[in-house]
Short mmCIF file of C-alpha atoms and ligand atoms in Angstrom, two decimals:
data_model
loop_
_atom_site.label_atom_id
_atom_site.label_comp_id
_atom_site.label_asym_id
_atom_site.label_seq_id
_atom_site.Cartn_x
_atom_site.Cartn_y
_atom_site.Cartn_z
CA MET A 14 -25.01 -15.94 17.01
CA THR A 15 -25.32 -11.90 16.33
CA LYS A 16 -21.07 -11.86 14.70
CA PRO A 17 -18.39 -10.13 16.44
CA VAL A 18 -17.49 -6.80 16.08
CA LYS A 19 -14.08 -6.48 14.41
CA GLN A 20 -11.72 -3.56 16.31
CA VAL A 21 -11.07 -0.63 13.11
CA HIS A 22 -7.36 0.04 11.81
CA LEU A 23 -5.83 2.84 10.75
CA ALA A 24 -3.17 4.14 9.03
CA ALA A 25 -2.41 7.31 7.54
CA HIS A 26 -1.23 7.98 3.83
CA PHE A 27 1.94 10.74 3.40
CA PRO A 28 0.50 12.57 0.57
CA GLY A 29 2.23 11.47 -2.61
CA VAL A 30 3.32 13.02 -5.28
CA ASN A 31 -0.58 12.90 -6.43
CA ASN A 32 -3.70 15.68 -7.62
CA THR A 33 -4.93 14.55 -3.98
CA THR A 34 -3.06 16.76 -2.37
CA VAL A 35 -4.09 20.02 -1.88
CA TRP A 36 -0.18 21.79 -2.36
CA SER A 37 -1.55 25.33 -3.31
CA ASP A 38 -3.94 25.78 0.37
CA PRO A 39 -1.77 27.66 2.75
CA ARG A 40 -1.68 25.36 5.51
CA SER A 41 -0.26 22.34 3.54
CA GLY A 42 3.99 22.81 3.64
CA SER A 43 6.82 20.68 2.60
CA HIS A 44 6.62 17.01 0.74
CA ILE A 45 10.22 16.58 1.11
CA GLU A 46 11.24 18.11 4.83
CA PHE A 47 12.19 16.01 7.22
CA SER A 48 9.60 18.07 9.33
CA SER A 49 6.42 17.10 7.08
CA PHE A 50 6.86 12.94 8.14
CA ALA A 51 7.70 13.26 11.33
CA HIS A 52 4.49 16.15 12.09
CA LEU A 53 2.76 13.43 10.59
CA ALA A 54 3.76 9.77 11.81
CA ARG A 55 4.34 11.78 15.10
CA THR A 56 0.39 12.32 15.06
CA ALA A 57 -0.57 9.25 14.20
CA GLU A 58 0.71 7.66 16.87
CA ARG A 59 -0.55 9.59 18.77
CA ALA A 60 -4.40 8.70 17.57
CA LYS A 61 -2.38 4.93 18.07
CA PHE A 62 -2.88 4.83 14.35
CA ASP A 63 -1.21 1.01 14.00
CA PHE A 64 1.50 2.46 10.57
CA LEU A 65 2.13 5.04 7.93
CA PHE A 66 3.17 4.32 4.70
CA LEU A 67 4.57 5.73 2.10
CA ALA A 68 3.98 4.84 -1.94
CA GLU A 69 6.50 4.20 -4.27
CA GLY A 70 7.33 6.44 -7.23
CA LEU A 71 10.33 5.61 -9.15
CA ARG A 72 10.67 8.74 -11.26
CA LEU A 73 8.55 11.58 -12.42
CA ARG A 74 5.74 11.71 -14.62
CA GLU A 75 5.41 13.28 -17.30
CA GLN A 76 2.55 14.06 -20.17
CA ASN A 77 3.03 15.55 -23.51
CA GLY A 78 6.76 15.84 -22.38
CA GLU A 79 7.28 16.95 -19.33
CA ILE A 80 6.49 16.97 -16.35
CA TYR A 81 3.51 16.92 -14.98
CA ASP A 82 3.98 19.83 -12.83
CA LEU A 83 0.55 20.83 -11.55
CA ASP A 84 0.97 17.77 -9.49
CA VAL A 85 3.61 17.37 -6.87
CA VAL A 86 6.97 16.29 -8.08
CA GLY A 87 9.12 14.61 -6.34
CA ARG A 88 10.23 11.72 -3.28
CA PRO A 89 13.16 11.09 -0.73
CA ASP A 90 13.74 7.86 -0.32
CA THR A 91 11.21 4.85 1.24
CA PHE A 92 13.93 3.16 3.71
CA THR A 93 16.12 6.49 4.49
CA VAL A 94 12.38 8.91 5.17
CA LEU A 95 11.57 5.79 7.42
CA ALA A 96 14.95 4.47 9.23
CA ALA A 97 14.63 8.58 10.41
CA LEU A 98 11.10 7.87 11.53
CA ALA A 99 11.66 5.01 13.07
CA ALA A 100 13.43 7.41 15.65
CA VAL A 101 10.83 9.73 16.55
CA THR A 102 8.39 7.02 17.74
CA ASP A 103 8.49 4.51 19.59
CA ARG A 104 5.05 2.11 19.12
CA LEU A 105 4.28 2.82 14.67
CA GLY A 106 4.56 0.39 12.26
CA LEU A 107 6.54 1.80 8.75
CA ALA A 108 5.55 0.63 6.36
CA GLY A 109 7.39 0.65 2.81
CA THR A 110 6.74 0.51 -0.97
CA ILE A 111 9.36 -1.70 -2.63
CA ASN A 112 9.34 -2.83 -6.21
CA SER A 113 10.39 -6.37 -6.75
CA THR A 114 10.33 -5.51 -10.76
CA PHE A 115 13.84 -3.18 -10.87
CA ASN A 116 15.55 -4.68 -7.10
CA GLU A 117 17.90 -7.16 -5.83
CA PRO A 118 16.53 -9.99 -2.74
CA TYR A 119 19.64 -8.89 -1.34
CA GLU A 120 19.74 -5.80 -1.11
CA VAL A 121 16.12 -5.30 0.16
CA ALA A 122 16.04 -7.08 2.06
CA ARG A 123 18.69 -6.13 4.47
CA GLN A 124 16.88 -2.83 3.94
CA PHE A 125 13.89 -4.00 5.49
CA ALA A 126 15.47 -6.42 8.35
CA SER A 127 17.70 -3.86 8.95
CA LEU A 128 14.19 -1.71 9.64
CA ASP A 129 12.85 -4.18 11.89
CA HIS A 130 15.92 -3.99 13.86
CA LEU A 131 15.93 0.14 14.47
CA SER A 132 12.05 -0.08 15.01
CA GLY A 133 12.09 -2.45 17.27
CA GLY A 134 9.79 -4.69 14.80
CA ARG A 135 7.71 -2.55 13.32
CA ALA A 136 9.11 -2.28 9.46
CA ALA A 137 6.34 -3.50 6.77
CA TRP A 138 6.64 -4.18 2.76
CA ASN A 139 4.71 -4.05 0.82
CA VAL A 140 5.76 -5.20 -2.64
CA VAL A 141 4.19 -3.65 -5.81
CA THR A 142 5.26 -4.95 -8.79
CA SER A 143 5.15 -1.28 -10.32
CA TRP A 144 3.30 -0.35 -13.68
CA ASP A 145 5.07 1.68 -16.68
CA ALA A 146 8.03 1.05 -19.07
CA PHE A 147 9.11 5.14 -18.25
CA THR A 148 10.11 3.48 -15.19
CA GLY A 149 12.27 0.80 -15.84
CA GLU A 150 13.79 3.36 -18.30
CA ASN A 151 15.67 4.35 -14.56
CA PHE A 152 17.48 1.38 -14.07
CA ARG A 153 19.65 -1.35 -15.48
CA ARG A 154 16.93 -3.57 -17.53
CA GLY A 155 16.04 -0.10 -19.10
CA GLY A 156 12.10 -1.20 -20.04
CA PHE A 157 9.43 -2.93 -18.12
CA LEU A 158 8.94 -7.16 -17.64
CA PRO A 159 4.93 -7.39 -19.24
CA GLN A 160 2.62 -8.29 -16.27
CA HIS A 161 2.44 -12.59 -16.29
CA ALA A 162 6.07 -11.62 -15.51
CA ARG A 163 7.03 -9.05 -13.05
CA TYR A 164 3.80 -11.35 -10.70
CA GLU A 165 6.74 -14.26 -11.12
CA ARG A 166 9.31 -12.16 -10.08
CA ALA A 167 7.61 -10.74 -7.61
CA ARG A 168 6.57 -14.80 -5.71
CA THR A 169 9.80 -15.52 -6.71
CA PHE A 170 12.24 -12.42 -5.28
CA LEU A 171 9.53 -12.15 -2.10
CA GLN A 172 9.88 -16.26 -2.04
CA ALA A 173 14.62 -15.05 -1.98
CA THR A 174 13.78 -11.64 0.71
CA TRP A 175 12.19 -14.96 3.41
CA ASP A 176 15.46 -17.81 3.61
CA LEU A 177 16.92 -14.17 3.80
CA PHE A 178 15.00 -13.67 6.24
CA ASP A 179 14.90 -16.84 7.93
CA SER A 180 18.48 -17.84 7.21
CA TRP A 181 18.77 -16.63 11.05
CA ARG A 182 16.46 -18.48 13.53
CA GLY A 183 17.21 -15.97 16.38
CA ASP A 184 19.76 -17.38 19.32
CA GLU A 185 22.75 -17.79 17.25
CA ILE A 186 24.54 -14.93 18.89
CA ILE A 187 25.22 -15.92 22.28
CA ALA A 188 27.99 -12.97 23.23
CA ASP A 189 29.67 -14.91 25.69
CA GLN A 190 32.05 -11.78 26.98
CA ALA A 191 33.06 -15.19 29.64
CA SER A 192 33.59 -18.21 27.51
CA GLY A 193 34.64 -15.48 24.50
CA GLN A 194 32.01 -17.02 22.10
CA PHE A 195 30.23 -14.71 19.98
CA LEU A 196 28.25 -17.13 17.38
CA THR A 197 26.58 -20.66 18.47
CA GLU A 198 26.98 -21.90 15.01
CA ALA A 199 29.89 -20.48 12.29
CA LYS A 200 26.74 -20.55 9.59
CA ALA A 201 24.45 -18.89 10.65
CA GLY A 202 22.81 -16.25 7.93
CA ALA A 203 23.46 -19.25 5.47
CA PHE A 204 21.15 -19.05 2.69
CA GLU A 205 21.49 -20.38 -1.47
CA HIS A 206 18.54 -19.86 -3.66
CA HIS A 207 18.58 -20.95 -7.26
CA ASP A 208 15.86 -20.48 -9.77
CA ALA A 209 14.98 -19.27 -12.52
CA HIS A 210 15.29 -15.19 -12.06
CA PHE A 211 17.05 -15.34 -8.81
CA ASP A 212 20.66 -16.98 -9.11
CA ILE A 213 22.19 -16.59 -4.75
CA SER A 214 24.33 -17.85 -2.05
CA GLY A 215 25.83 -17.10 1.24
CA GLN A 216 25.35 -15.99 4.14
CA PHE A 217 23.29 -12.64 5.25
CA ASN A 218 25.19 -10.39 7.47
CA VAL A 219 21.90 -9.09 9.05
CA PRO A 220 20.44 -11.42 12.21
CA ARG A 221 17.41 -12.35 12.47
CA SER A 222 15.06 -8.77 13.06
CA PRO A 223 12.72 -8.53 15.99
CA GLN A 224 9.44 -9.33 14.63
CA GLY A 225 10.96 -12.24 11.86
CA ARG A 226 9.95 -10.75 9.13
CA PRO A 227 8.06 -7.22 8.05
CA VAL A 228 4.32 -7.76 7.65
CA ILE A 229 3.57 -8.14 4.34
CA PHE A 230 1.68 -5.54 2.28
CA GLN A 231 0.35 -6.12 -1.41
CA ALA A 232 -1.50 -3.71 -4.13
CA GLY A 233 -2.02 -5.63 -7.05
CA ASP A 234 -5.56 -5.81 -7.71
CA SER A 235 -5.87 -7.91 -11.27
CA GLU A 236 -5.68 -11.54 -11.41
CA GLU A 237 -2.94 -12.48 -10.50
CA GLY A 238 -2.29 -9.46 -8.32
CA ARG A 239 -4.69 -11.15 -5.65
CA GLU A 240 -3.44 -14.83 -5.65
CA PHE A 241 0.26 -13.18 -5.13
CA ALA A 242 -1.78 -11.37 -1.80
CA ALA A 243 -4.22 -14.44 -1.43
CA SER A 244 -0.84 -16.79 -0.55
CA SER A 245 1.89 -14.77 0.12
CA ALA A 246 0.46 -11.26 2.35
CA ASP A 247 -0.73 -10.24 5.36
CA ALA A 248 -2.21 -7.07 4.25
CA ILE A 249 -3.40 -5.43 0.79
CA PHE A 250 -3.45 -2.13 -0.39
CA SER A 251 -6.69 -2.42 -2.52
CA ARG A 252 -8.56 1.00 -4.21
CA HIS A 253 -12.00 -0.71 -3.32
CA GLY A 254 -13.79 1.49 -0.59
CA THR A 255 -17.59 1.47 -1.20
CA LEU A 256 -19.16 -0.48 0.48
CA ALA A 257 -20.69 -2.88 -2.62
CA GLU A 258 -17.00 -2.77 -3.89
CA GLY A 259 -15.46 -3.23 -1.20
CA GLN A 260 -17.44 -6.18 0.10
CA ALA A 261 -17.11 -7.40 -3.59
CA PHE A 262 -13.36 -7.86 -3.22
CA TYR A 263 -13.36 -8.68 0.77
CA ALA A 264 -15.38 -11.76 -0.68
CA ASP A 265 -12.65 -12.36 -3.30
CA VAL A 266 -9.40 -12.08 -2.12
CA LYS A 267 -9.97 -13.71 1.76
CA GLY A 268 -12.43 -16.81 -0.64
CA ARG A 269 -9.15 -17.33 -1.89
CA LEU A 270 -7.25 -18.11 1.28
CA PRO A 271 -7.55 -21.77 2.33
CA LYS A 272 -6.33 -22.77 -1.50
CA TYR A 273 -3.38 -21.72 0.38
CA GLY A 274 -4.26 -23.38 4.16
CA ARG A 275 -4.38 -20.03 5.03
CA THR A 276 -7.69 -18.24 7.00
CA PRO A 277 -9.58 -14.87 6.75
CA ASP A 278 -7.48 -13.39 9.64
CA GLN A 279 -4.11 -14.05 8.51
CA LEU A 280 -5.17 -11.64 5.93
CA LEU A 281 -6.21 -7.60 5.90
CA ILE A 282 -7.99 -5.75 3.09
CA LEU A 283 -7.07 -2.25 4.20
CA PRO A 284 -8.74 0.31 1.40
CA ALA A 285 -7.16 4.09 0.39
CA ALA A 286 -9.58 6.44 2.17
CA THR A 287 -9.86 10.30 1.72
CA PHE A 288 -12.59 12.44 3.66
CA VAL A 289 -13.03 16.03 4.73
CA LEU A 290 -14.64 16.52 8.02
CA GLY A 291 -17.10 20.08 9.03
CA ASP A 292 -18.89 21.29 12.23
CA THR A 293 -21.79 20.05 10.86
CA ASP A 294 -22.53 16.72 7.08
CA ALA A 295 -22.97 20.47 5.28
CA ASP A 296 -20.09 22.35 6.13
CA ALA A 297 -18.21 18.96 5.59
CA ALA A 298 -19.90 18.78 2.20
CA GLU A 299 -19.05 21.75 0.82
CA LEU A 300 -16.05 22.03 2.55
CA ALA A 301 -15.33 19.08 -0.42
CA ARG A 302 -16.23 20.41 -2.46
CA GLN A 303 -14.28 23.48 -2.55
CA VAL A 304 -11.41 20.44 -1.41
CA ARG A 305 -12.18 18.73 -5.40
CA LEU A 306 -12.35 22.46 -7.18
CA GLN A 307 -9.01 23.12 -5.13
CA GLN A 308 -7.73 19.97 -6.72
CA VAL A 309 -9.00 19.91 -10.17
CA SER A 310 -8.19 23.86 -11.74
CA GLY A 311 -9.51 23.98 -15.34
CA GLN A 312 -5.81 23.24 -16.78
CA THR A 313 -5.76 19.53 -14.37
CA ALA A 314 -9.10 19.41 -15.86
CA ILE A 315 -8.17 19.34 -19.18
CA LYS A 316 -4.99 17.29 -18.32
CA PHE A 317 -6.66 14.02 -16.56
CA LEU A 318 -8.79 14.38 -19.79
CA GLU A 319 -5.62 13.85 -22.06
CA GLN A 320 -4.96 11.21 -20.38
CA LEU A 321 -7.30 9.47 -21.24
CA TRP A 322 -8.41 10.59 -24.65
CA ASN A 323 -4.10 10.23 -25.44
CA ARG A 324 -4.41 13.53 -27.40
CA ASP A 325 -3.69 17.08 -26.50
CA LEU A 326 -6.40 18.49 -26.01
CA SER A 327 -4.31 21.79 -24.55
CA GLY A 328 -7.48 23.64 -27.26
CA TYR A 329 -10.03 23.28 -25.58
CA ASP A 330 -12.69 25.35 -22.92
CA PRO A 331 -12.28 23.72 -19.56
CA ASP A 332 -15.83 25.29 -18.73
CA GLY A 333 -16.99 23.50 -22.57
CA PRO A 334 -17.91 20.66 -22.98
CA LEU A 335 -16.88 17.05 -23.51
CA PRO A 336 -14.43 16.91 -26.96
CA ASP A 337 -15.77 15.37 -30.27
CA ILE A 338 -13.45 13.85 -31.48
CA ASP A 339 -12.84 10.39 -29.98
CA PRO A 340 -9.92 9.19 -27.32
CA ASP A 341 -6.68 7.83 -30.04
CA PRO A 342 -7.32 3.96 -28.83
CA GLY A 343 -3.19 3.24 -29.30
CA GLU A 344 -0.41 3.94 -27.18
CA ASN A 345 -0.83 6.22 -24.43
CA THR A 346 2.48 8.56 -26.00
CA ILE A 347 1.17 11.65 -24.26
CA ALA A 348 1.18 10.66 -20.82
CA ARG A 349 3.75 8.66 -19.30
CA GLY A 350 3.99 7.25 -16.39
CA ARG A 351 0.77 7.92 -15.00
CA ALA A 352 -0.55 5.09 -12.28
CA SER A 353 -4.78 6.27 -13.80
CA VAL A 354 -3.16 5.46 -17.44
CA ARG A 355 -3.66 1.89 -16.36
CA MET A 356 -7.83 2.50 -15.19
CA TYR A 357 -8.31 2.74 -18.96
CA ARG A 358 -8.15 -0.54 -20.71
CA ASP A 359 -10.93 0.11 -23.03
CA PRO A 360 -10.81 3.74 -23.75
CA LEU A 361 -13.96 4.30 -26.16
CA ALA A 362 -15.33 2.85 -23.92
CA THR A 363 -14.85 5.05 -20.49
CA ALA A 364 -15.18 7.95 -22.97
CA ALA A 365 -18.49 6.53 -23.88
CA GLN A 366 -19.98 5.98 -20.31
CA TRP A 367 -18.35 10.42 -19.83
CA ARG A 368 -20.10 11.77 -22.73
CA ALA A 369 -23.07 9.33 -21.63
CA LYS A 370 -22.79 10.88 -18.33
CA ALA A 371 -21.95 14.87 -18.96
CA ALA A 372 -24.40 14.98 -21.59
CA GLU A 373 -27.42 13.53 -18.71
CA ARG A 374 -25.97 16.06 -15.54
CA ARG A 375 -24.96 18.10 -17.92
CA LEU A 376 -21.98 18.79 -16.98
CA SER A 377 -18.48 20.40 -18.56
CA ILE A 378 -15.24 18.93 -18.44
CA ARG A 379 -14.07 20.27 -15.43
CA GLU A 380 -17.16 19.28 -13.44
CA LEU A 381 -17.16 16.20 -15.42
CA ILE A 382 -13.30 14.99 -14.37
CA ILE A 383 -13.59 16.48 -11.07
CA GLU A 384 -17.41 13.48 -11.01
CA VAL A 385 -15.14 11.03 -12.12
CA THR A 386 -11.64 10.79 -9.88
CA GLY A 387 -13.59 12.10 -6.34
CA ARG A 388 -12.57 10.91 -4.16
CA GLN A 389 -13.87 12.07 -1.09
CA THR A 390 -13.73 7.91 1.08
CA PHE A 391 -16.00 10.13 3.71
CA VAL A 392 -17.55 13.29 4.22
CA GLY A 393 -20.29 14.33 7.43
CA SER A 394 -19.07 15.39 10.75
CA PRO A 395 -16.68 13.39 12.92
CA ALA A 396 -20.17 11.82 14.27
CA THR A 397 -20.85 10.51 10.96
CA VAL A 398 -16.65 9.47 9.84
CA ALA A 399 -16.57 8.06 12.74
CA GLU A 400 -20.01 6.44 12.14
CA ALA A 401 -19.48 5.77 8.38
CA ILE A 402 -15.73 3.13 9.09
CA ASN A 403 -17.40 1.23 11.58
CA THR A 404 -20.18 0.27 9.32
CA LEU A 405 -18.09 -0.25 6.30
CA VAL A 406 -15.53 -2.22 8.18
CA GLN A 407 -18.19 -4.43 10.07
CA ALA A 408 -20.13 -5.27 7.58
CA ASP A 409 -17.00 -6.52 5.91
CA ALA A 410 -16.14 -3.83 3.05
CA SER A 411 -13.08 -3.42 4.39
CA ASP A 412 -10.53 -4.83 7.88
CA GLY A 413 -10.02 -0.57 8.37
CA PHE A 414 -8.26 2.34 6.01
CA ILE A 415 -5.01 3.91 4.73
CA LEU A 416 -6.57 7.11 4.86
CA VAL A 417 -4.78 10.85 2.72
CA PRO A 418 -5.61 13.50 4.54
CA HIS A 419 -4.90 16.14 1.58
CA ILE A 420 -3.17 18.53 3.56
CA THR A 421 0.46 18.20 3.98
CA PRO A 422 1.26 17.38 6.80
CA GLY A 423 -1.69 19.33 9.36
CA GLY A 424 -4.35 16.97 7.17
CA LEU A 425 -4.77 14.36 9.68
CA ASP A 426 -4.32 16.68 13.21
CA GLU A 427 -8.59 16.76 13.02
CA PHE A 428 -9.18 13.00 12.57
CA ALA A 429 -7.23 12.49 14.89
CA ASP A 430 -8.17 14.88 17.49
CA THR A 431 -12.24 13.99 16.38
CA VAL A 432 -13.07 10.85 14.28
CA VAL A 433 -10.09 8.86 16.58
CA PRO A 434 -12.16 9.22 20.68
CA LEU A 435 -15.81 8.91 18.99
CA LEU A 436 -14.03 5.46 17.03
CA GLN A 437 -12.62 4.57 20.80
CA GLU A 438 -15.84 5.28 22.33
CA ARG A 439 -17.56 2.49 20.68
CA GLY A 440 -15.18 0.47 21.44
CA VAL A 441 -14.20 -0.32 18.24
CA PHE A 442 -10.52 1.71 18.34
CA ARG A 443 -7.08 0.99 20.34
CA SER A 444 -6.99 3.75 23.62
CA GLY A 445 -3.24 1.92 23.68
CA TYR A 446 -0.76 -0.04 21.47
CA GLU A 447 -1.29 -4.22 22.37
CA GLY A 448 2.34 -4.06 22.80
CA PRO A 449 5.35 -2.67 20.58
CA THR A 450 5.48 -4.25 17.54
CA LEU A 451 3.06 -4.04 14.21
CA ARG A 452 2.30 -7.87 13.41
CA GLU A 453 0.76 -6.42 17.23
CA HIS A 454 -1.33 -3.92 15.93
CA LEU A 455 -2.29 -4.96 13.17
CA GLY A 456 -4.11 -8.71 15.38
CA LEU A 457 -1.48 -10.91 13.53
CA ALA A 458 0.11 -13.59 15.48
CA PRO A 459 3.30 -13.48 16.11
CA LEU A 460 6.10 -15.76 13.61
CA LYS A 461 6.19 -19.43 14.67
CA GLU A 462 10.07 -20.66 14.61
CA GLU A 463 8.94 -23.60 12.17
CA THR A 464 6.58 -21.24 9.98
CA SER A 465 8.38 -20.81 6.03
CA PRO A 466 6.84 -20.90 2.52
CA PRO A 467 6.04 -24.98 1.03
CA SER A 468 8.38 -24.40 -1.43
CA ARG A 469 11.70 -24.32 1.18
CA LEU A 470 9.59 -27.70 3.50
CA PRO A 471 12.54 -29.63 1.93
CA CYS A 472 15.15 -27.31 3.28
CA SER A 473 13.53 -26.30 6.60
CA ILE A 474 15.30 -26.82 9.71
CA SER A 475 14.94 -30.53 11.38
CA SER A 476 16.52 -29.52 14.70
CA ARG A 477 17.08 -27.03 16.81
CA SER A 478 20.42 -27.76 18.29
CA ALA A 479 23.40 -25.08 19.16
CA GLN A 480 25.63 -27.90 18.74
CA ALA A 481 23.51 -29.71 15.04
CA PRO A 482 24.82 -26.92 12.61
CA PRO A 483 21.86 -26.42 9.44
CA PRO A 484 22.88 -26.60 6.57
CA PRO A 485 22.14 -24.50 4.18
CA ARG A 486 19.11 -23.39 2.80
CA ARG A 487 18.40 -24.86 0.29
CA CYS A 488 15.29 -23.61 -2.54
CA GLY A 489 12.67 -24.42 -4.81
CA THR A 490 10.92 -23.78 -7.14
CA ALA A 491 8.11 -20.50 -7.40
CA SER A 492 5.75 -23.15 -8.02
CA THR A 493 5.64 -23.85 -4.66
CA TRP A 494 6.10 -20.83 -2.78
CA PRO A 495 1.88 -20.69 -1.36
CA ARG A 496 1.76 -20.70 2.65
CA PRO A 497 1.71 -23.35 4.94
CA ARG A 498 -0.76 -23.83 7.28
CA ASN A 499 0.69 -22.49 10.60
CA ALA A 500 1.13 -19.56 9.07
CA SER A 501 -0.23 -17.77 12.14
CA ALA A 502 -2.43 -17.53 14.65
CA THR A 503 -6.11 -16.03 14.82
CA PRO A 504 -6.21 -12.28 16.14
CA ASP A 505 -7.60 -11.53 18.51
CA THR A 506 -11.21 -9.94 17.11
CA GLY A 507 -12.04 -7.46 20.04
CA SER A 508 -15.14 -6.75 22.55
CA PRO A 509 -18.94 -7.71 21.27
CA SER A 510 -21.21 -4.30 20.38
CA THR A 511 -23.32 -3.89 17.53
CA ILE A 512 -23.15 -1.18 14.66
CA SER A 513 -25.33 0.96 13.02
CA ILE A 514 -26.22 3.27 10.02
CA PRO A 515 -25.66 2.33 6.84
CA ALA A 516 -22.48 3.84 5.11
CA SER A 517 -22.55 6.54 2.10
CA PRO A 518 -19.49 5.60 0.47
CA GLY A 519 -18.39 7.83 -2.69
CA PRO A 520 -17.86 7.20 -6.39
CA PRO A 521 -15.36 4.78 -7.65
CA ARG A 522 -12.17 6.65 -8.02
CA PRO A 523 -8.66 6.39 -10.48
CA SER A 524 -5.84 5.94 -8.80
CA SER A 525 -3.09 7.66 -9.44
CA TRP A 526 -1.29 7.34 -5.09
CA LEU A 527 2.01 6.14 -6.21
C1 FMN B 621 -3.56 1.16 -4.37
C2 FMN B 621 -2.56 0.85 -5.03
C3 FMN B 621 -1.55 1.25 -4.43
C4 FMN B 621 -0.77 1.03 -5.72
N1 FMN B 621 1.00 2.17 -5.16
C5 FMN B 621 1.84 1.58 -5.21
C6 FMN B 621 3.32 1.85 -5.49
O1 FMN B 621 2.94 2.66 -4.35
N2 FMN B 621 3.87 1.75 -5.99
C7 FMN B 621 4.06 1.54 -7.29
O2 FMN B 621 4.46 1.32 -8.31
N3 FMN B 621 2.78 0.54 -7.00
C8 FMN B 621 1.87 0.49 -6.90
N4 FMN B 621 0.78 0.07 -7.05
C9 FMN B 621 0.68 -0.64 -8.45
C10 FMN B 621 0.88 -2.17 -8.51
O3 FMN B 621 2.48 -2.59 -7.28
C11 FMN B 621 0.76 -3.12 -9.24
O4 FMN B 621 2.19 -2.97 -10.56
C12 FMN B 621 0.06 -2.80 -10.07
O5 FMN B 621 -1.10 -2.35 -9.74
C13 FMN B 621 -0.45 -3.60 -10.86
O6 FMN B 621 -0.62 -5.16 -11.38
P1 FMN B 621 -1.65 -4.98 -11.43
O7 FMN B 621 -2.31 -5.36 -12.56
O8 FMN B 621 -2.26 -6.66 -10.36
O9 FMN B 621 -3.27 -4.37 -10.82
C14 FMN B 621 -0.24 0.32 -6.32
C15 FMN B 621 -1.55 -0.93 -6.47
C16 FMN B 621 -2.79 -0.49 -6.07
C17 FMN B 621 -4.09 -1.00 -6.32
#
């Protein structure tokens, strides 16, 4: 039997505080001014993308005790930006990364419910646990929670916000001017949530939003992160964008769904992907080479190497060989707050691999760093890139991609004008939005009224009668968190056709798109 053809999902990642941006390019604009956000959002909406995505970084990174000035620094607040974007777009989903480690559920639930109202049902929340103690120093609690505790807090945090979103059913406000009755029940929005992390009760003050709850994204990659996604998320922002890695990740995470009573179509896998387009494949390859040279100057190469070596290497020549000295495997004091530090759990082993690669190919420090931090997932003519994207999606390496342009804010324009029409011609990408909400763009079924995490089953509403107000929702423990079997229905998988060439994915990449 022929496999049904999947629809490709595409999203635009606003290039944030990271080295994937070529800020020094004459075409690059501000990553702070609203006009840049508006430009990218309008381009993404014109191209019928599912959503615009904002990562979160709550502290400027430091290297050697100084702000890492080769990186792009500064990031406006997520909710403020997304709320403003809601006003200049009509259909585009608006996804914000907000961590569960340093925030409070009531506040986050208010913010997302408000965004969902303001945008008419386009809000998504990327729930991250955030990885560095350094960021934690900005907050009341200071420091950091160990990873296990962060995920436990994330689970119960999400459950608490879920309780808040669901504390309104959506039919409580009647605003009957003739009778003078505004609410059907005085206890609308009543909630209670008690567990080891949160002890909260009251009445939630944002009535049910158009989507009921924001779409939930997850981005962690560990065992805990994958389980968290399988139990609770609608989509994963992953770093596995190549064919083999993507297929392994896809199979692994989707394979975890049945134990939570979920089906593969209820969780989308959307890796980050970069791209370089040219008139021909050869043009694109040359452009890609130039972009990499812009992204990794000699100075940047040394900074990168210091992050793994955990030593001051400023005396080394970036055009010379790797240092003879080994990395310092102790606590990384040189690159505080760098997401990529986490990638190198075993710095000595990574350094040995890098040395072998450099020796085999006679690479200088700069050439090696260009090689091992290679960030270009798709390089080629529009036809080649469209083919590669579709092939990866049809081969179940992903359900689509979150594209990270390297030029802010115009880096998506060419993709929108040249690659998207080719995907539309193939019948694998929409030409018009199916509906107004992000859930619809993603092919996720609307929430059912009775949908609630199992933890809430003991306190779920048995009667929807307006005359019989429900008691405050009382919640269970984090151990009962996974969703129930009826969490959502099968999405539209698109029209049938066939797929063609194998993809030529780029090398694995350390992640630093915070
Ligand atoms: C693709 C990807 C994107 C991420 N984006 C963010 C982000 O924007 N902000 C943030 O604080 N953490 C981000 N994280 C970090 C995760 O929230 C998580 O803290 C980290 O991956 C550690 O969890 P893990 O060991 O399960 O991967 C991201 C992780 C991945 C894999």
